[in-house]
PDB file of C-alpha atoms in Angstrom:
ATOM      1  CA  UNK A   1     175.222 -31.126 -74.670  1.00  0.00           C
ATOM      2  CA  UNK A   2     178.082 -29.590 -76.614  1.00  0.00           C
ATOM      3  CA  UNK A   3     181.436 -28.173 -75.842  1.00  0.00           C
ATOM      4  CA  UNK A   4     183.843 -27.328 -78.640  1.00  0.00           C
ATOM      5  CA  UNK A   5     187.593 -27.051 -78.592  1.00  0.00           C
ATOM      6  CA  UNK A   6     189.528 -25.441 -81.325  1.00  0.00           C
ATOM      7  CA  UNK A   7     193.309 -26.057 -81.935  1.00  0.00           C
ATOM      8  CA  UNK A   8     195.278 -24.747 -85.123  1.00  0.00           C
ATOM      9  CA  UNK A   9     198.342 -26.817 -85.971  1.00  0.00           C
ATOM     10  CA  UNK A  10     201.677 -25.630 -87.550  1.00  0.00           C
ATOM     11  CA  UNK A  11     200.271 -26.303 -90.911  1.00  0.00           C
ATOM     12  CA  UNK A  12     197.334 -24.310 -90.511  1.00  0.00           C
ATOM     13  CA  UNK A  13     194.986 -27.369 -89.991  1.00  0.00           C
ATOM     14  CA  UNK A  14     192.036 -26.973 -87.533  1.00  0.00           C
ATOM     15  CA  UNK A  15     191.733 -29.709 -84.904  1.00  0.00           C
ATOM     16  CA  UNK A  16     188.214 -29.564 -83.658  1.00  0.00           C
ATOM     17  CA  UNK A  17     187.007 -31.555 -80.694  1.00  0.00           C
ATOM     18  CA  UNK A  18     183.265 -31.764 -80.034  1.00  0.00           C
ATOM     19  CA  UNK A  19     181.695 -33.072 -76.848  1.00  0.00           C
ATOM     20  CA  UNK A  20     178.148 -34.537 -77.343  1.00  0.00           C
ATOM     21  CA  UNK A  21     176.049 -37.509 -76.983  1.00  0.00           C
ATOM     22  CA  UNK A  22     176.066 -38.715 -80.628  1.00  0.00           C
ATOM     23  CA  UNK A  23     176.567 -42.334 -79.407  1.00  0.00           C
ATOM     24  CA  UNK A  24     172.922 -42.474 -78.811  1.00  0.00           C
ATOM     25  CA  UNK A  25     172.877 -43.058 -74.988  1.00  0.00           C
ATOM     26  CA  UNK A  26     172.914 -40.566 -72.236  1.00  0.00           C
ATOM     27  CA  UNK A  27     175.408 -42.660 -70.391  1.00  0.00           C
ATOM     28  CA  UNK A  28     178.097 -42.481 -73.090  1.00  0.00           C
ATOM     29  CA  UNK A  29     179.273 -38.674 -73.560  1.00  0.00           C
ATOM     30  CA  UNK A  30     182.538 -38.256 -75.285  1.00  0.00           C
ATOM     31  CA  UNK A  31     184.615 -36.252 -77.542  1.00  0.00           C
ATOM     32  CA  UNK A  32     184.903 -36.669 -81.330  1.00  0.00           C
ATOM     33  CA  UNK A  33     187.735 -34.897 -82.998  1.00  0.00           C
ATOM     34  CA  UNK A  34     188.209 -33.631 -86.634  1.00  0.00           C
ATOM     35  CA  UNK A  35     191.078 -32.526 -88.690  1.00  0.00           C
ATOM     36  CA  UNK A  36     190.133 -29.782 -91.113  1.00  0.00           C
ATOM     37  CA  UNK A  37     192.588 -28.458 -93.822  1.00  0.00           C
ATOM     38  CA  UNK A  38     192.718 -24.853 -94.642  1.00  0.00           C
ATOM     39  CA  UNK A  39     190.718 -25.639 -97.817  1.00  0.00           C
ATOM     40  CA  UNK A  40     187.961 -27.209 -95.549  1.00  0.00           C
ATOM     41  CA  UNK A  41     188.707 -30.912 -96.239  1.00  0.00           C
ATOM     42  CA  UNK A  42     187.953 -33.382 -93.399  1.00  0.00           C
ATOM     43  CA  UNK A  43     191.359 -35.200 -93.311  1.00  0.00           C
ATOM     44  CA  UNK A  44     190.222 -37.681 -90.728  1.00  0.00           C
ATOM     45  CA  UNK A  45     186.851 -38.365 -92.468  1.00  0.00           C
ATOM     46  CA  UNK A  46     183.595 -36.530 -92.294  1.00  0.00           C
ATOM     47  CA  UNK A  47     182.791 -38.727 -89.015  1.00  0.00           C
ATOM     48  CA  UNK A  48     185.839 -37.937 -87.333  1.00  0.00           C
ATOM     49  CA  UNK A  49     187.560 -39.927 -84.586  1.00  0.00           C
ATOM     50  CA  UNK A  50     185.855 -40.791 -81.394  1.00  0.00           C
ATOM     51  CA  UNK A  51     188.253 -40.481 -78.341  1.00  0.00           C
ATOM     52  CA  UNK A  52     188.261 -43.196 -75.733  1.00  0.00           C
ATOM     53  CA  UNK A  53     186.505 -42.307 -72.471  1.00  0.00           C
ATOM     54  CA  UNK A  54     183.152 -41.521 -71.434  1.00  0.00           C
ATOM     55  CA  UNK A  55     181.205 -38.938 -69.128  1.00  0.00           C
ATOM     56  CA  UNK A  56     183.599 -36.416 -69.768  1.00  0.00           C
ATOM     57  CA  UNK A  57     183.324 -33.225 -67.763  1.00  0.00           C
ATOM     58  CA  UNK A  58     181.548 -30.546 -69.783  1.00  0.00           C
ATOM     59  CA  UNK A  59     184.108 -27.727 -69.483  1.00  0.00           C
ATOM     60  CA  UNK A  60     185.924 -26.010 -72.261  1.00  0.00           C
ATOM     61  CA  UNK A  61     188.928 -25.856 -70.015  1.00  0.00           C
ATOM     62  CA  UNK A  62     188.912 -29.595 -69.452  1.00  0.00           C
ATOM     63  CA  UNK A  63     190.077 -30.666 -72.849  1.00  0.00           C
ATOM     64  CA  UNK A  64     193.877 -29.615 -73.857  1.00  0.00           C
ATOM     65  CA  UNK A  65     195.385 -30.329 -77.203  1.00  0.00           C
ATOM     66  CA  UNK A  66     198.887 -30.018 -78.316  1.00  0.00           C
ATOM     67  CA  UNK A  67     201.051 -31.071 -81.434  1.00  0.00           C
ATOM     68  CA  UNK A  68     204.382 -32.953 -81.180  1.00  0.00           C
ATOM     69  CA  UNK A  69     207.414 -32.666 -83.654  1.00  0.00           C
ATOM     70  CA  UNK A  70     206.309 -35.748 -85.572  1.00  0.00           C
ATOM     71  CA  UNK A  71     203.028 -33.985 -86.420  1.00  0.00           C
ATOM     72  CA  UNK A  72     200.988 -36.306 -84.014  1.00  0.00           C
ATOM     73  CA  UNK A  73     198.629 -34.688 -81.540  1.00  0.00           C
ATOM     74  CA  UNK A  74     197.988 -35.243 -77.823  1.00  0.00           C
ATOM     75  CA  UNK A  75     194.658 -34.987 -76.315  1.00  0.00           C
ATOM     76  CA  UNK A  76     193.913 -34.951 -72.492  1.00  0.00           C
ATOM     77  CA  UNK A  77     190.486 -34.410 -70.932  1.00  0.00           C
ATOM     78  CA  UNK A  78     188.689 -35.296 -67.749  1.00  0.00           C
ATOM     79  CA  UNK A  79     186.430 -38.494 -67.016  1.00  0.00           C
ATOM     80  CA  UNK A  80     183.733 -38.483 -64.440  1.00  0.00           C
ATOM     81  CA  UNK A  81     184.234 -42.074 -63.097  1.00  0.00           C
ATOM     82  CA  UNK A  82     181.348 -42.254 -60.492  1.00  0.00           C
ATOM     83  CA  UNK A  83     178.513 -40.449 -62.401  1.00  0.00           C
ATOM     84  CA  UNK A  84     178.410 -37.526 -59.743  1.00  0.00           C
ATOM     85  CA  UNK A  85     181.620 -35.707 -60.335  1.00  0.00           C
ATOM     86  CA  UNK A  86     183.014 -36.750 -57.166  1.00  0.00           C
ATOM     87  CA  UNK A  87     185.875 -38.932 -58.575  1.00  0.00           C
ATOM     88  CA  UNK A  88     187.499 -37.545 -61.698  1.00  0.00           C
ATOM     89  CA  UNK A  89     190.367 -39.144 -63.588  1.00  0.00           C
ATOM     90  CA  UNK A  90     192.538 -37.760 -66.564  1.00  0.00           C
ATOM     91  CA  UNK A  91     192.255 -39.469 -70.063  1.00  0.00           C
ATOM     92  CA  UNK A  92     194.767 -39.150 -72.733  1.00  0.00           C
ATOM     93  CA  UNK A  93     195.108 -40.125 -76.232  1.00  0.00           C
ATOM     94  CA  UNK A  94     197.699 -39.522 -79.029  1.00  0.00           C
ATOM     95  CA  UNK A  95     196.728 -39.591 -82.767  1.00  0.00           C
ATOM     96  CA  UNK A  96     199.123 -39.561 -85.595  1.00  0.00           C
ATOM     97  CA  UNK A  97     198.876 -36.736 -88.344  1.00  0.00           C
ATOM     98  CA  UNK A  98     197.072 -39.490 -90.466  1.00  0.00           C
ATOM     99  CA  UNK A  99     194.546 -40.206 -87.687  1.00  0.00           C
ATOM    100  CA  UNK A 100     195.785 -43.481 -86.294  1.00  0.00           C
ATOM    101  CA  UNK A 101     195.323 -43.909 -82.550  1.00  0.00           C
ATOM    102  CA  UNK A 102     198.802 -44.528 -80.987  1.00  0.00           C
ATOM    103  CA  UNK A 103     198.294 -44.726 -77.269  1.00  0.00           C
ATOM    104  CA  UNK A 104     196.274 -47.451 -75.181  1.00  0.00           C
ATOM    105  CA  UNK A 105     194.025 -45.247 -72.856  1.00  0.00           C
ATOM    106  CA  UNK A 106     194.466 -47.760 -69.966  1.00  0.00           C
ATOM    107  CA  UNK A 107     198.224 -47.168 -70.044  1.00  0.00           C
ATOM    108  CA  UNK A 108     198.176 -43.384 -69.826  1.00  0.00           C
ATOM    109  CA  UNK A 109     195.137 -42.837 -67.729  1.00  0.00           C
ATOM    110  CA  UNK A 110     195.720 -40.783 -64.421  1.00  0.00           C
ATOM    111  CA  UNK A 111     193.533 -42.092 -61.491  1.00  0.00           C
ATOM    112  CA  UNK A 112     193.535 -43.878 -58.115  1.00  0.00           C
ATOM    113  CA  UNK A 113     190.755 -44.913 -55.737  1.00  0.00           C
ATOM    114  CA  UNK A 114     191.246 -41.724 -53.470  1.00  0.00           C
ATOM    115  CA  UNK A 115     192.331 -38.769 -55.438  1.00  0.00           C
ATOM    116  CA  UNK A 116     190.623 -36.625 -58.168  1.00  0.00           C
ATOM    117  CA  UNK A 117     192.746 -35.677 -61.164  1.00  0.00           C
ATOM    118  CA  UNK A 118     191.644 -32.619 -62.888  1.00  0.00           C
ATOM    119  CA  UNK A 119     192.309 -29.816 -65.451  1.00  0.00           C
ATOM    120  CA  UNK A 120     194.982 -31.236 -67.761  1.00  0.00           C
ATOM    121  CA  UNK A 121     196.937 -28.933 -69.670  1.00  0.00           C
ATOM    122  CA  UNK A 122     199.375 -30.438 -72.282  1.00  0.00           C
ATOM    123  CA  UNK A 123     202.373 -28.807 -73.996  1.00  0.00           C
ATOM    124  CA  UNK A 124     205.206 -29.990 -76.365  1.00  0.00           C
ATOM    125  CA  UNK A 125     208.083 -31.103 -74.093  1.00  0.00           C
ATOM    126  CA  UNK A 126     210.613 -31.710 -77.033  1.00  0.00           C
ATOM    127  CA  UNK A 127     211.948 -34.945 -78.516  1.00  0.00           C
ATOM    128  CA  UNK A 128     208.311 -36.021 -79.345  1.00  0.00           C
ATOM    129  CA  UNK A 129     207.591 -35.906 -75.459  1.00  0.00           C
ATOM    130  CA  UNK A 130     204.653 -34.210 -74.079  1.00  0.00           C
ATOM    131  CA  UNK A 131     204.386 -32.486 -70.584  1.00  0.00           C
ATOM    132  CA  UNK A 132     201.053 -32.412 -68.774  1.00  0.00           C
ATOM    133  CA  UNK A 133     200.089 -29.973 -66.052  1.00  0.00           C
ATOM    134  CA  UNK A 134     197.232 -31.093 -63.773  1.00  0.00           C
ATOM    135  CA  UNK A 135     195.536 -30.699 -60.395  1.00  0.00           C
ATOM    136  CA  UNK A 136     195.357 -33.392 -57.809  1.00  0.00           C
ATOM    137  CA  UNK A 137     193.401 -34.002 -54.826  1.00  0.00           C
ATOM    138  CA  UNK A 138     190.730 -31.941 -52.922  1.00  0.00           C
ATOM    139  CA  UNK A 139     193.257 -29.012 -52.504  1.00  0.00           C
ATOM    140  CA  UNK A 140     194.032 -29.254 -56.214  1.00  0.00           C
ATOM    141  CA  UNK A 141     197.866 -29.314 -55.849  1.00  0.00           C
ATOM    142  CA  UNK A 142     199.476 -28.467 -59.200  1.00  0.00           C
ATOM    143  CA  UNK A 143     201.643 -31.266 -60.570  1.00  0.00           C
ATOM    144  CA  UNK A 144     203.488 -32.017 -63.800  1.00  0.00           C
ATOM    145  CA  UNK A 145     204.254 -35.319 -65.717  1.00  0.00           C
ATOM    146  CA  UNK A 146     206.427 -35.860 -68.659  1.00  0.00           C
ATOM    147  CA  UNK A 147     205.258 -38.527 -71.089  1.00  0.00           C
ATOM    148  CA  UNK A 148     207.528 -40.305 -73.787  1.00  0.00           C
ATOM    149  CA  UNK A 149     206.161 -40.999 -77.423  1.00  0.00           C
ATOM    150  CA  UNK A 150     204.936 -44.435 -76.232  1.00  0.00           C
ATOM    151  CA  UNK A 151     203.077 -42.808 -73.324  1.00  0.00           C
ATOM    152  CA  UNK A 152     205.496 -43.970 -70.432  1.00  0.00           C
ATOM    153  CA  UNK A 153     206.439 -41.473 -67.842  1.00  0.00           C
ATOM    154  CA  UNK A 154     209.971 -39.797 -68.173  1.00  0.00           C
ATOM    155  CA  UNK A 155     210.509 -38.637 -64.798  1.00  0.00           C
ATOM    156  CA  UNK A 156     210.876 -40.902 -61.785  1.00  0.00           C
ATOM    157  CA  UNK A 157     207.967 -39.312 -60.192  1.00  0.00           C
ATOM    158  CA  UNK A 158     205.630 -36.312 -61.019  1.00  0.00           C
ATOM    159  CA  UNK A 159     206.774 -32.999 -59.881  1.00  0.00           C
ATOM    160  CA  UNK A 160     204.682 -30.930 -57.632  1.00  0.00           C
ATOM    161  CA  UNK A 161     204.764 -27.214 -58.432  1.00  0.00           C
ATOM    162  CA  UNK A 162     202.136 -25.789 -55.944  1.00  0.00           C
ATOM    163  CA  UNK A 163     200.557 -27.425 -52.818  1.00  0.00           C
ATOM    164  CA  UNK A 164     197.293 -25.681 -53.205  1.00  0.00           C
ATOM    165  CA  UNK A 165     195.706 -22.737 -51.362  1.00  0.00           C
ATOM    166  CA  UNK A 166     193.488 -21.425 -54.022  1.00  0.00           C
ATOM    167  CA  UNK A 167     190.866 -18.727 -53.745  1.00  0.00           C
ATOM    168  CA  UNK A 168     187.471 -18.567 -55.271  1.00  0.00           C
ATOM    169  CA  UNK A 169     188.867 -18.194 -58.782  1.00  0.00           C
ATOM    170  CA  UNK A 170     188.749 -21.577 -60.722  1.00  0.00           C
ATOM    171  CA  UNK A 171     192.397 -22.537 -61.423  1.00  0.00           C
ATOM    172  CA  UNK A 172     191.767 -23.417 -64.998  1.00  0.00           C
ATOM    173  CA  UNK A 173     190.969 -19.750 -65.778  1.00  0.00           C
ATOM    174  CA  UNK A 174     194.188 -18.395 -64.368  1.00  0.00           C
ATOM    175  CA  UNK A 175     196.977 -20.974 -65.366  1.00  0.00           C
ATOM    176  CA  UNK A 176     199.268 -19.875 -68.274  1.00  0.00           C
ATOM    177  CA  UNK A 177     201.826 -22.541 -69.509  1.00  0.00           C
ATOM    178  CA  UNK A 178     204.638 -22.098 -71.997  1.00  0.00           C
ATOM    179  CA  UNK A 179     207.396 -24.512 -73.125  1.00  0.00           C
ATOM    180  CA  UNK A 180     210.873 -23.262 -72.676  1.00  0.00           C
ATOM    181  CA  UNK A 181     212.359 -25.055 -75.708  1.00  0.00           C
ATOM    182  CA  UNK A 182     214.785 -26.993 -73.397  1.00  0.00           C
ATOM    183  CA  UNK A 183     212.429 -29.821 -72.357  1.00  0.00           C
ATOM    184  CA  UNK A 184     210.924 -27.692 -69.539  1.00  0.00           C
ATOM    185  CA  UNK A 185     208.171 -25.187 -69.266  1.00  0.00           C
ATOM    186  CA  UNK A 186     207.125 -21.975 -67.353  1.00  0.00           C
ATOM    187  CA  UNK A 187     203.817 -21.805 -65.513  1.00  0.00           C
ATOM    188  CA  UNK A 188     202.201 -18.806 -63.973  1.00  0.00           C
ATOM    189  CA  UNK A 189     199.096 -18.265 -61.891  1.00  0.00           C
ATOM    190  CA  UNK A 190     197.752 -16.121 -59.298  1.00  0.00           C
ATOM    191  CA  UNK A 191     196.455 -17.276 -55.743  1.00  0.00           C
ATOM    192  CA  UNK A 192     195.925 -16.031 -52.164  1.00  0.00           C
ATOM    193  CA  UNK A 193     198.103 -18.505 -50.289  1.00  0.00           C
ATOM    194  CA  UNK A 194     198.360 -15.977 -47.306  1.00  0.00           C
ATOM    195  CA  UNK A 195     194.554 -15.585 -47.078  1.00  0.00           C
ATOM    196  CA  UNK A 196     194.641 -11.840 -47.350  1.00  0.00           C
ATOM    197  CA  UNK A 197     191.706 -11.481 -49.747  1.00  0.00           C
ATOM    198  CA  UNK A 198     194.305 -10.177 -52.302  1.00  0.00           C
ATOM    199  CA  UNK A 199     195.490 -12.384 -55.279  1.00  0.00           C
ATOM    200  CA  UNK A 200     199.176 -12.286 -56.080  1.00  0.00           C
ATOM    201  CA  UNK A 201     200.953 -13.565 -59.133  1.00  0.00           C
ATOM    202  CA  UNK A 202     203.436 -16.335 -59.073  1.00  0.00           C
ATOM    203  CA  UNK A 203     205.618 -18.112 -61.601  1.00  0.00           C
ATOM    204  CA  UNK A 204     207.478 -21.304 -61.754  1.00  0.00           C
ATOM    205  CA  UNK A 205     210.164 -22.718 -63.862  1.00  0.00           C
ATOM    206  CA  UNK A 206     210.279 -26.651 -64.287  1.00  0.00           C
ATOM    207  CA  UNK A 207     213.294 -28.014 -65.953  1.00  0.00           C
TER     208      UNK A 207
END
């Protein structure tokens, strides 16, 4: 099983995340990440760095990567908590430019006993902070969370952007998110909230 994610940072380095079973057991699937220079040098070693988490959901859209102002990288992906994809959490990790793991996964994990957390999308939130857009619950309501450099939440509570009502199109294929440069972001998508069998486009600006 393999799912590759490619991200190019502002220095032209390739950040490559590979999902596979290299740990040697079918019950431990995970992402290994590499940093490759424009000249082809493995800057985090030839074996890369294994991200914390297991049984990640094998979808390209389920892994998101962004780079912060200090050169570090934030990774967010989905974790299958019960083995049957019935209860998903979101795992996160921040890695320095030099390859040091900066966050404790236990502190930044999104999960509870009753809700699914799916399809994380991370962007630079300014001031070495990161904004993560994600879907929560069976109706896949859209929420956003801002995290500080140490992984703590910045806002008092996560911001709900849209309360669900999706059509048959998977939401991770229609979301488009861009930072606005002032610590906020704009997100666009399309949905059939009035059940007319016609998708309409919507935008939201989150400060």
